[in-house]
């Protein structure tokens, strides 16, 4: 096993601390605990990070895009890029105040995915949504409200047309003008006291469910 891409575990020997943490193999070992300053020791052998393949579950073949309108957080948008690449999203439409990969801070959470997936920016999310509908794409909003149906009561995607998952501002939600032209509005059930999820978490749940559930939407 080479040290490149492997890790080792270090542990503080002070019994009142015992801070335990990983460091990348090949880097200079710490000679004291970063938490309490006590003596530190390497534990066990270097190990490789576990990787995940595509598995045996066939993905639904539908082409999926994402419209991200007025999502302000660079962290959220970077996370959306990373998840989008992993789940096989073809294109991201970044609209309004949504940051783009031109901001170098975005790469800290997208971890290279921003260069592996297509994206384009528009200052007007409604105009973008209308254009996508004119191209025959199906807009699916992930949002609450009286007209929304549970994501998990829907069936999986299959075949045509291209589906665009729509996400809006962290606080204000999806622009009413965009919501009015969406073909479907789906919500993620909330079992606790909170009324909504972080937008990047909601995106991951919806995208993976629609990609890997087994029946078909009509």
mmCIF file with all atom_site columns, C-alpha atoms in Angstrom, residues 52-59 212 214:
data_model
loop_
_atom_site.group_PDB
_atom_site.id
_atom_site.type_symbol
_atom_site.label_atom_id
_atom_site.label_alt_id
_atom_site.label_comp_id
_atom_site.label_asym_id
_atom_site.label_entity_id
_atom_site.label_seq_id
_atom_site.pdbx_PDB_ins_code
_atom_site.Cartn_x
_atom_site.Cartn_y
_atom_site.Cartn_z
_atom_site.occupancy
_atom_site.B_iso_or_equiv
_atom_site.pdbx_formal_charge
_atom_site.auth_seq_id
_atom_site.auth_comp_id
_atom_site.auth_asym_id
_atom_site.auth_atom_id
_atom_site.pdbx_PDB_model_num
ATOM 1  C CA . UNK A 1 52  ? -18.009 3.405  -3.512  1.00 0.00 ? 52  UNK A CA 1
ATOM 2  C CA . UNK A 1 53  ? -18.785 2.106  -6.989  1.00 0.00 ? 53  UNK A CA 1
ATOM 3  C CA . UNK A 1 54  ? -21.946 2.207  -9.043  1.00 0.00 ? 54  UNK A CA 1
ATOM 4  C CA . UNK A 1 55  ? -23.329 -0.942 -7.427  1.00 0.00 ? 55  UNK A CA 1
ATOM 5  C CA . UNK A 1 56  ? -25.876 -3.352 -8.853  1.00 0.00 ? 56  UNK A CA 1
ATOM 6  C CA . UNK A 1 57  ? -28.960 -1.105 -8.743  1.00 0.00 ? 57  UNK A CA 1
ATOM 7  C CA . UNK A 1 58  ? -29.620 0.140  -12.285 1.00 0.00 ? 58  UNK A CA 1
ATOM 8  C CA . UNK A 1 59  ? -30.309 3.882  -12.432 1.00 0.00 ? 59  UNK A CA 1
ATOM 9  C CA . UNK A 1 212 ? -32.892 4.912  -8.257  1.00 0.00 ? 212 UNK A CA 1
ATOM 10 C CA . UNK A 1 214 ? -37.916 1.380  -9.535  1.00 0.00 ? 214 UNK A CA 1
#
